[in-house]
Amino acid sequence: MSRMSFSLLASDAGARRGRLDFPRGEIQTPAFMPVGTYGSVKAMTPRDLHASGAQIILGNTFHLFLRPGLEVIAAHGGLHRFTGWNGPILTDSGGFQVFSLAHRRKISEQGVTFASPVNGSKVFLGARSALAHQGNDAALFGIVQGGTYPALRSRSAAELMQIGFDGYAVGGLAVGEPEAERNAMLEHTCPQLPADKPRYLMGVGRPEDIVEAVARGIDMFDCVMPTRNARNGHFFTRFGTVRIRNARYEHDLAPIDPQCTCYACASGFSRSYLRHLDRCNEILGSILGTIHNLHYYQELMAQIRAAIEAGRFAAFREDFYQRRSGVV
């Protein structure tokens, strides 16, 4: 089998329903990828991830290169054996992390030299070395940049397509820009990308943002939001967000979402109990919250896929907003 293939199965206006095929399995799209920066999705075992419906996870080349190092990962036979996750893994190059080290980096045409945030040692990361670290046989996505400037987005997309990639990512849009500007850039960029290649919006993860990006032709997403928010007592539901630190939940015997089928909700763990765990800094609170949030995200993606298949994405989108505007 080739390293990756993409099939467009259905479309509904701008929304796309597809399938990615990898040697390690298939991914139904639109898809959400939980983030495992250091080779671990926080508070989750691989079994928990599979139970949530996750099809693929994301790792970070920059952080794994620094810790534990490529030699340690290679000694295990690769990242899959090192982490215990047997499904597909997307690894990013670490460019965003290097960009954030403004006071520690020196940029040249060849790449970036920077001081390691772990031990201060001098490290070089270039396009060729980043690719080598991730494996030369991996499917490769080109990243369309250009901020909120349409002309730069068009130029970036055109030059990347001249090179030719297995898929195309849209970067630089999860950095605090207004929602309207982000949506405008997606509306401008996505029609210029090949229809037979997957499109990945990097780092955007609010449920509302995912729905809007799907409407504009995006197939893949990643974000730390469901896991990070869970550790901070913010739980997603189809009716809105439960902020468990609110005093109103102190005596609330209901689960996070009575209609949810995740382990945390189906087992009957109450909002009152989860609030208690959060106040006591008990790790179980983070585990249960993360299980729930990732389940919510995967259910959302499944509902989106079903709506596109049925040609009713517009109706789903309207219903989604009506539900999310309620009080939990």
mmCIF file of C-alpha atoms in Angstrom:
data_model
loop_
_atom_site.group_PDB
_atom_site.id
_atom_site.type_symbol
_atom_site.label_atom_id
_atom_site.label_comp_id
_atom_site.label_asym_id
_atom_site.label_seq_id
_atom_site.Cartn_x
_atom_site.Cartn_y
_atom_site.Cartn_z
ATOM 1 C CA MET A 1 0.000 0.000 0.000
ATOM 2 C CA SER A 2 1.160 3.540 -0.706
ATOM 3 C CA ARG A 3 1.922 5.693 2.317
ATOM 4 C CA MET A 4 -1.417 7.534 2.145
ATOM 5 C CA SER A 5 -4.385 7.869 -0.164
ATOM 6 C CA PHE A 6 -7.434 10.112 0.064
ATOM 7 C CA SER A 7 -10.898 9.419 -1.291
ATOM 8 C CA LEU A 8 -13.594 12.085 -1.455
ATOM 9 C CA LEU A 9 -16.798 10.183 -0.707
ATOM 10 C CA ALA A 10 -19.403 12.945 -0.579
ATOM 11 C CA SER A 11 -19.775 16.689 -0.430
ATOM 12 C CA ASP A 12 -22.510 19.039 0.720
ATOM 13 C CA ALA A 13 -21.982 22.599 -0.457
ATOM 14 C CA GLY A 14 -18.442 23.308 0.792
ATOM 15 C CA ALA A 15 -18.336 20.486 3.371
ATOM 16 C CA ARG A 16 -16.435 17.321 2.426
ATOM 17 C CA ARG A 17 -16.784 13.704 3.551
ATOM 18 C CA GLY A 18 -13.754 11.558 2.856
ATOM 19 C CA ARG A 19 -11.508 8.682 3.841
ATOM 20 C CA LEU A 20 -7.765 8.532 4.381
ATOM 21 C CA ASP A 21 -6.090 5.152 3.958
ATOM 22 C CA PHE A 22 -2.789 4.396 5.665
ATOM 23 C CA PRO A 23 -0.816 1.171 6.143
ATOM 24 C CA ARG A 24 -1.949 1.328 9.789
ATOM 25 C CA GLY A 25 -5.627 1.836 9.078
ATOM 26 C CA GLU A 26 -8.220 4.175 7.651
ATOM 27 C CA ILE A 27 -9.450 7.531 8.907
ATOM 28 C CA GLN A 28 -12.924 8.813 8.223
ATOM 29 C CA THR A 29 -12.966 12.559 7.595
ATOM 30 C CA PRO A 30 -13.678 15.197 8.742
ATOM 31 C CA ALA A 31 -11.518 13.990 11.632
ATOM 32 C CA PHE A 32 -10.237 15.428 14.900
ATOM 33 C CA MET A 33 -6.767 14.418 16.120
ATOM 34 C CA PRO A 34 -6.058 14.505 19.878
ATOM 35 C CA VAL A 35 -2.687 16.077 20.647
ATOM 36 C CA GLY A 36 0.024 13.961 22.264
ATOM 37 C CA THR A 37 2.896 16.441 22.256
ATOM 38 C CA TYR A 38 5.379 14.202 24.071
ATOM 39 C CA GLY A 39 4.020 10.934 22.696
ATOM 40 C CA SER A 40 1.161 10.848 25.195
ATOM 41 C CA VAL A 41 -2.297 12.404 25.136
ATOM 42 C CA LYS A 42 -2.437 13.740 28.678
ATOM 43 C CA ALA A 43 -4.423 11.600 31.149
ATOM 44 C CA MET A 44 -5.267 9.012 28.464
ATOM 45 C CA THR A 45 -4.028 5.496 27.722
ATOM 46 C CA PRO A 46 -4.065 4.195 24.139
ATOM 47 C CA ARG A 47 -7.044 2.039 25.127
ATOM 48 C CA ASP A 48 -8.893 5.128 26.378
ATOM 49 C CA LEU A 49 -8.136 6.901 23.112
ATOM 50 C CA HIS A 50 -9.516 4.056 21.032
ATOM 51 C CA ALA A 51 -12.618 3.961 23.238
ATOM 52 C CA SER A 52 -13.175 7.680 22.630
ATOM 53 C CA GLY A 53 -13.337 7.053 18.889
ATOM 54 C CA ALA A 54 -9.973 8.645 18.090
ATOM 55 C CA GLN A 55 -8.593 7.398 14.779
ATOM 56 C CA ILE A 56 -5.264 9.241 14.697
ATOM 57 C CA ILE A 57 -3.194 11.254 17.176
ATOM 58 C CA LEU A 58 -0.658 14.038 16.811
ATOM 59 C CA GLY A 59 2.897 14.137 18.137
ATOM 60 C CA ASN A 60 5.461 16.925 18.084
ATOM 61 C CA THR A 61 8.802 16.308 16.389
ATOM 62 C CA PHE A 62 10.438 19.270 18.116
ATOM 63 C CA HIS A 63 9.663 18.075 21.641
ATOM 64 C CA LEU A 64 10.313 14.385 20.940
ATOM 65 C CA PHE A 65 13.625 15.280 19.286
ATOM 66 C CA LEU A 66 14.673 17.080 22.478
ATOM 67 C CA ARG A 67 13.147 14.526 24.855
ATOM 68 C CA PRO A 68 13.616 11.574 24.908
ATOM 69 C CA GLY A 69 15.671 11.886 21.707
ATOM 70 C CA LEU A 70 15.586 9.983 18.446
ATOM 71 C CA GLU A 71 17.934 7.270 19.700
ATOM 72 C CA VAL A 72 15.565 6.244 22.475
ATOM 73 C CA ILE A 73 12.575 6.142 20.129
ATOM 74 C CA ALA A 74 14.558 4.168 17.535
ATOM 75 C CA ALA A 75 15.603 1.653 20.193
ATOM 76 C CA HIS A 76 11.912 0.870 20.708
ATOM 77 C CA GLY A 77 11.400 0.301 16.995
ATOM 78 C CA GLY A 78 9.703 3.608 16.300
ATOM 79 C CA LEU A 79 7.144 5.967 17.754
ATOM 80 C CA HIS A 80 4.250 3.508 17.641
ATOM 81 C CA ARG A 81 5.995 0.937 19.811
ATOM 82 C CA PHE A 82 7.386 3.656 22.056
ATOM 83 C CA THR A 83 3.926 5.077 22.766
ATOM 84 C CA GLY A 84 1.795 1.937 22.527
ATOM 85 C CA TRP A 85 -0.542 3.590 20.007
ATOM 86 C CA ASN A 86 -1.062 1.341 16.973
ATOM 87 C CA GLY A 87 -3.036 3.733 14.782
ATOM 88 C CA PRO A 88 -1.774 6.452 12.450
ATOM 89 C CA ILE A 89 0.254 9.307 13.963
ATOM 90 C CA LEU A 90 0.688 12.775 12.502
ATOM 91 C CA THR A 91 3.881 14.522 13.564
ATOM 92 C CA ASP A 92 4.469 18.211 12.999
ATOM 93 C CA SER A 93 7.881 19.622 12.215
ATOM 94 C CA GLY A 94 8.201 21.831 15.279
ATOM 95 C CA GLY A 95 8.293 25.060 13.300
ATOM 96 C CA PHE A 96 5.686 26.752 15.486
ATOM 97 C CA GLN A 97 7.618 25.869 18.638
ATOM 98 C CA VAL A 98 10.868 27.197 17.175
ATOM 99 C CA PHE A 99 9.077 30.375 16.093
ATOM 100 C CA SER A 100 7.998 30.925 19.701
ATOM 101 C CA LEU A 101 11.637 30.904 20.865
ATOM 102 C CA ALA A 102 12.191 34.455 19.613
ATOM 103 C CA HIS A 103 14.993 35.264 22.053
ATOM 104 C CA ARG A 104 16.794 31.947 21.515
ATOM 105 C CA ARG A 105 16.823 31.433 17.754
ATOM 106 C CA LYS A 106 18.840 32.401 14.685
ATOM 107 C CA ILE A 107 17.196 31.915 11.294
ATOM 108 C CA SER A 108 19.064 31.232 8.045
ATOM 109 C CA GLU A 109 18.139 29.898 4.604
ATOM 110 C CA GLN A 110 19.180 26.434 5.777
ATOM 111 C CA GLY A 111 17.029 26.358 8.914
ATOM 112 C CA VAL A 112 16.965 27.512 12.508
ATOM 113 C CA THR A 113 19.657 27.306 15.176
ATOM 114 C CA PHE A 114 18.349 27.693 18.694
ATOM 115 C CA ALA A 115 19.154 27.034 22.320
ATOM 116 C CA SER A 116 17.347 23.987 23.649
ATOM 117 C CA PRO A 117 14.684 24.992 26.200
ATOM 118 C CA VAL A 118 15.515 21.737 28.007
ATOM 119 C CA ASN A 119 19.249 22.126 28.696
ATOM 120 C CA GLY A 120 20.427 25.176 26.728
ATOM 121 C CA SER A 121 22.453 23.186 24.205
ATOM 122 C CA LYS A 122 22.792 24.415 20.618
ATOM 123 C CA VAL A 123 20.349 22.685 18.262
ATOM 124 C CA PHE A 124 19.824 22.989 14.499
ATOM 125 C CA LEU A 125 16.523 22.201 12.801
ATOM 126 C CA GLY A 126 16.100 22.547 9.047
ATOM 127 C CA ALA A 127 13.582 21.284 6.524
ATOM 128 C CA ARG A 128 15.707 18.266 5.586
ATOM 129 C CA SER A 129 16.547 17.324 9.158
ATOM 130 C CA ALA A 130 12.931 17.741 10.296
ATOM 131 C CA LEU A 131 11.825 15.435 7.495
ATOM 132 C CA ALA A 132 14.516 12.899 8.350
ATOM 133 C CA HIS A 133 13.472 12.926 12.014
ATOM 134 C CA GLN A 134 9.881 12.107 11.027
ATOM 135 C CA GLY A 135 10.772 9.337 8.585
ATOM 136 C CA ASN A 136 11.387 9.748 4.869
ATOM 137 C CA ASP A 137 8.607 7.297 3.975
ATOM 138 C CA ALA A 138 5.893 9.309 5.719
ATOM 139 C CA ALA A 139 3.155 11.155 3.863
ATOM 140 C CA LEU A 140 4.063 14.836 3.723
ATOM 141 C CA PHE A 141 1.780 17.860 4.050
ATOM 142 C CA GLY A 142 2.751 21.266 2.703
ATOM 143 C CA ILE A 143 1.683 24.148 4.947
ATOM 144 C CA VAL A 144 -0.004 27.161 3.369
ATOM 145 C CA GLN A 145 0.999 30.349 5.175
ATOM 146 C CA GLY A 146 0.366 34.035 4.580
ATOM 147 C CA GLY A 147 -1.380 35.349 7.655
ATOM 148 C CA THR A 148 -4.550 37.245 6.812
ATOM 149 C CA TYR A 149 -3.234 38.469 3.449
ATOM 150 C CA PRO A 150 -5.105 36.803 0.561
ATOM 151 C CA ALA A 151 -2.346 37.447 -1.977
ATOM 152 C CA LEU A 152 0.265 35.789 0.237
ATOM 153 C CA ARG A 153 -2.032 32.824 0.853
ATOM 154 C CA SER A 154 -2.514 32.415 -2.895
ATOM 155 C CA ARG A 155 1.214 32.622 -3.566
ATOM 156 C CA SER A 156 2.013 30.113 -0.835
ATOM 157 C CA ALA A 157 -0.625 27.657 -2.063
ATOM 158 C CA ALA A 158 0.497 27.951 -5.682
ATOM 159 C CA GLU A 159 4.172 27.368 -4.905
ATOM 160 C CA LEU A 160 3.396 24.404 -2.648
ATOM 161 C CA MET A 161 1.259 22.824 -5.364
ATOM 162 C CA GLN A 162 4.127 23.243 -7.814
ATOM 163 C CA ILE A 163 6.226 21.083 -5.487
ATOM 164 C CA GLY A 164 3.404 18.595 -4.901
ATOM 165 C CA PHE A 165 2.453 17.136 -1.515
ATOM 166 C CA ASP A 166 0.345 14.275 -0.200
ATOM 167 C CA GLY A 167 -1.895 16.775 1.590
ATOM 168 C CA TYR A 168 -2.104 20.474 2.362
ATOM 169 C CA ALA A 169 -2.330 22.166 5.740
ATOM 170 C CA VAL A 170 -3.475 25.693 6.489
ATOM 171 C CA GLY A 171 -1.228 27.227 9.138
ATOM 172 C CA GLY A 172 -1.016 30.519 10.955
ATOM 173 C CA LEU A 173 -4.725 30.816 11.760
ATOM 174 C CA ALA A 174 -4.860 29.733 15.384
ATOM 175 C CA VAL A 175 -2.916 32.682 16.742
ATOM 176 C CA GLY A 176 -5.640 34.962 18.040
ATOM 177 C CA GLU A 177 -6.969 36.464 14.830
ATOM 178 C CA PRO A 178 -10.691 37.385 14.726
ATOM 179 C CA GLU A 179 -12.998 34.555 13.730
ATOM 180 C CA ALA A 180 -14.252 36.474 10.701
ATOM 181 C CA GLU A 181 -10.704 36.885 9.361
ATOM 182 C CA ARG A 182 -9.939 33.205 9.855
ATOM 183 C CA ASN A 183 -13.098 32.174 8.024
ATOM 184 C CA ALA A 184 -12.335 34.628 5.225
ATOM 185 C CA MET A 185 -8.878 33.117 4.766
ATOM 186 C CA LEU A 186 -10.351 29.615 4.607
ATOM 187 C CA GLU A 187 -12.923 30.756 2.060
ATOM 188 C CA HIS A 188 -10.096 32.249 0.020
ATOM 189 C CA THR A 189 -7.587 29.409 0.380
ATOM 190 C CA CYS A 190 -9.499 26.115 0.300
ATOM 191 C CA PRO A 191 -10.900 26.471 -3.240
ATOM 192 C CA GLN A 192 -7.335 26.882 -4.496
ATOM 193 C CA LEU A 193 -6.194 23.543 -3.030
ATOM 194 C CA PRO A 194 -6.466 20.235 -4.928
ATOM 195 C CA ALA A 195 -9.861 18.606 -4.362
ATOM 196 C CA ASP A 196 -8.280 15.139 -4.324
ATOM 197 C CA LYS A 197 -5.938 15.912 -1.412
ATOM 198 C CA PRO A 198 -6.796 16.204 2.302
ATOM 199 C CA ARG A 199 -6.911 19.661 3.901
ATOM 200 C CA TYR A 200 -5.732 20.130 7.470
ATOM 201 C CA LEU A 201 -6.428 23.214 9.599
ATOM 202 C CA MET A 202 -3.698 23.352 12.216
ATOM 203 C CA GLY A 203 -4.399 24.121 15.865
ATOM 204 C CA VAL A 204 -8.034 25.227 15.563
ATOM 205 C CA GLY A 205 -10.284 23.388 17.953
ATOM 206 C CA ARG A 206 -13.351 25.149 19.384
ATOM 207 C CA PRO A 207 -16.405 23.104 18.383
ATOM 208 C CA GLU A 208 -17.873 26.168 16.672
ATOM 209 C CA ASP A 209 -14.637 26.764 14.766
ATOM 210 C CA ILE A 210 -14.558 23.147 13.604
ATOM 211 C CA VAL A 211 -18.108 23.334 12.258
ATOM 212 C CA GLU A 212 -17.328 26.572 10.416
ATOM 213 C CA ALA A 213 -14.082 25.207 8.973
ATOM 214 C CA VAL A 214 -15.816 22.034 7.772
ATOM 215 C CA ALA A 215 -18.345 24.258 6.010
ATOM 216 C CA ARG A 216 -15.412 25.824 4.169
ATOM 217 C CA GLY A 217 -13.810 22.564 3.064
ATOM 218 C CA ILE A 218 -11.440 21.441 5.848
ATOM 219 C CA ASP A 219 -10.971 17.700 6.493
ATOM 220 C CA MET A 220 -8.619 17.424 9.493
ATOM 221 C CA PHE A 221 -8.182 19.209 12.815
ATOM 222 C CA ASP A 222 -5.981 19.094 15.895
ATOM 223 C CA CYS A 223 -6.045 21.095 19.107
ATOM 224 C CA VAL A 224 -5.157 20.768 22.791
ATOM 225 C CA MET A 225 -8.473 22.379 23.733
ATOM 226 C CA PRO A 226 -10.452 19.266 24.758
ATOM 227 C CA THR A 227 -7.626 17.902 26.909
ATOM 228 C CA ARG A 228 -6.365 21.190 28.342
ATOM 229 C CA ASN A 229 -9.871 22.413 29.101
ATOM 230 C CA ALA A 230 -10.691 19.136 30.823
ATOM 231 C CA ARG A 231 -7.749 19.606 33.184
ATOM 232 C CA ASN A 232 -9.118 23.064 33.981
ATOM 233 C CA GLY A 233 -12.659 21.940 34.689
ATOM 234 C CA HIS A 234 -14.254 22.930 31.367
ATOM 235 C CA PHE A 235 -16.363 20.130 29.923
ATOM 236 C CA PHE A 236 -18.015 20.293 26.498
ATOM 237 C CA THR A 237 -21.596 19.191 25.914
ATOM 238 C CA ARG A 238 -23.990 19.518 23.003
ATOM 239 C CA PHE A 239 -25.836 22.166 25.029
ATOM 240 C CA GLY A 240 -22.857 24.285 26.046
ATOM 241 C CA THR A 241 -19.899 24.147 28.427
ATOM 242 C CA VAL A 242 -19.985 22.906 32.015
ATOM 243 C CA ARG A 243 -17.499 24.923 34.066
ATOM 244 C CA ILE A 244 -17.233 22.550 36.971
ATOM 245 C CA ARG A 245 -15.585 25.036 39.349
ATOM 246 C CA ASN A 246 -18.827 27.014 39.449
ATOM 247 C CA ALA A 247 -20.485 26.720 42.860
ATOM 248 C CA ARG A 248 -23.793 25.820 41.201
ATOM 249 C CA TYR A 249 -22.479 22.278 40.645
ATOM 250 C CA GLU A 250 -21.564 21.576 44.281
ATOM 251 C CA HIS A 251 -24.730 19.541 44.871
ATOM 252 C CA ASP A 252 -25.506 18.618 41.252
ATOM 253 C CA LEU A 253 -26.022 14.848 41.037
ATOM 254 C CA ALA A 254 -26.295 14.703 37.240
ATOM 255 C CA PRO A 255 -23.393 13.524 35.058
ATOM 256 C CA ILE A 256 -21.650 16.033 32.813
ATOM 257 C CA ASP A 257 -24.154 15.275 30.040
ATOM 258 C CA PRO A 258 -27.025 12.867 30.797
ATOM 259 C CA GLN A 259 -27.241 12.001 27.075
ATOM 260 C CA CYS A 260 -23.524 11.244 26.707
ATOM 261 C CA THR A 261 -22.347 7.623 26.410
ATOM 262 C CA CYS A 262 -18.706 8.159 27.450
ATOM 263 C CA TYR A 263 -17.330 6.200 30.409
ATOM 264 C CA ALA A 264 -17.500 9.189 32.763
ATOM 265 C CA CYS A 265 -21.153 9.958 32.038
ATOM 266 C CA ALA A 266 -22.403 6.401 31.528
ATOM 267 C CA SER A 267 -20.845 5.379 34.859
ATOM 268 C CA GLY A 268 -22.803 8.103 36.632
ATOM 269 C CA PHE A 269 -19.948 10.227 37.963
ATOM 270 C CA SER A 270 -21.781 13.343 39.087
ATOM 271 C CA ARG A 271 -20.931 16.960 38.464
ATOM 272 C CA SER A 272 -20.743 17.304 42.241
ATOM 273 C CA TYR A 273 -18.115 14.559 42.438
ATOM 274 C CA LEU A 274 -16.118 15.976 39.531
ATOM 275 C CA ARG A 275 -16.153 19.391 41.183
ATOM 276 C CA HIS A 276 -14.861 17.775 44.379
ATOM 277 C CA LEU A 277 -12.045 16.041 42.458
ATOM 278 C CA ASP A 278 -11.098 19.310 40.778
ATOM 279 C CA ARG A 279 -11.012 21.232 44.049
ATOM 280 C CA CYS A 280 -8.808 18.543 45.599
ATOM 281 C CA ASN A 281 -6.489 18.397 42.558
ATOM 282 C CA GLU A 282 -7.190 14.693 42.187
ATOM 283 C CA ILE A 283 -5.857 13.297 38.915
ATOM 284 C CA LEU A 284 -9.024 11.236 38.466
ATOM 285 C CA GLY A 285 -10.890 14.456 37.767
ATOM 286 C CA SER A 286 -8.590 15.204 34.827
ATOM 287 C CA ILE A 287 -8.885 11.640 33.564
ATOM 288 C CA LEU A 288 -12.683 11.573 33.637
ATOM 289 C CA GLY A 289 -12.957 15.059 32.167
ATOM 290 C CA THR A 290 -10.549 14.224 29.348
ATOM 291 C CA ILE A 291 -12.388 10.994 28.556
ATOM 292 C CA HIS A 292 -15.602 12.983 28.287
ATOM 293 C CA ASN A 293 -14.227 15.874 26.232
ATOM 294 C CA LEU A 294 -12.486 13.655 23.693
ATOM 295 C CA HIS A 295 -15.626 11.526 23.392
ATOM 296 C CA TYR A 296 -17.627 14.708 22.757
ATOM 297 C CA TYR A 297 -15.239 15.788 20.005
ATOM 298 C CA GLN A 298 -15.272 12.401 18.298
ATOM 299 C CA GLU A 299 -19.068 12.263 18.492
ATOM 300 C CA LEU A 300 -19.223 15.746 16.988
ATOM 301 C CA MET A 301 -17.064 14.620 14.069
ATOM 302 C CA ALA A 302 -19.212 11.505 13.560
ATOM 303 C CA GLN A 303 -22.351 13.658 13.489
ATOM 304 C CA ILE A 304 -20.726 16.005 10.973
ATOM 305 C CA ARG A 305 -19.761 13.084 8.730
ATOM 306 C CA ALA A 306 -23.278 11.646 8.878
ATOM 307 C CA ALA A 307 -24.818 15.028 8.080
ATOM 308 C CA ILE A 308 -22.615 15.510 5.012
ATOM 309 C CA GLU A 309 -23.404 11.995 3.787
ATOM 310 C CA ALA A 310 -27.129 12.698 4.130
ATOM 311 C CA GLY A 311 -26.874 16.089 2.425
ATOM 312 C CA ARG A 312 -28.159 17.898 5.505
ATOM 313 C CA PHE A 313 -25.062 19.661 6.788
ATOM 314 C CA ALA A 314 -26.772 23.069 6.700
ATOM 315 C CA ALA A 315 -29.569 21.749 8.930
ATOM 316 C CA PHE A 316 -27.036 20.140 11.266
ATOM 317 C CA ARG A 317 -25.113 23.405 11.503
ATOM 318 C CA GLU A 318 -28.247 25.339 12.431
ATOM 319 C CA ASP A 319 -29.268 22.760 15.034
ATOM 320 C CA PHE A 320 -25.732 22.709 16.454
ATOM 321 C CA TYR A 321 -25.840 26.426 17.207
ATOM 322 C CA GLN A 322 -29.341 26.288 18.640
ATOM 323 C CA ARG A 323 -28.293 23.556 21.064
ATOM 324 C CA ARG A 324 -24.983 25.137 22.048
ATOM 325 C CA SER A 325 -26.657 28.422 22.937
ATOM 326 C CA GLY A 326 -28.476 26.830 25.866
ATOM 327 C CA VAL A 327 -27.616 26.867 29.568
ATOM 328 C CA VAL A 328 -26.113 23.710 31.068
#
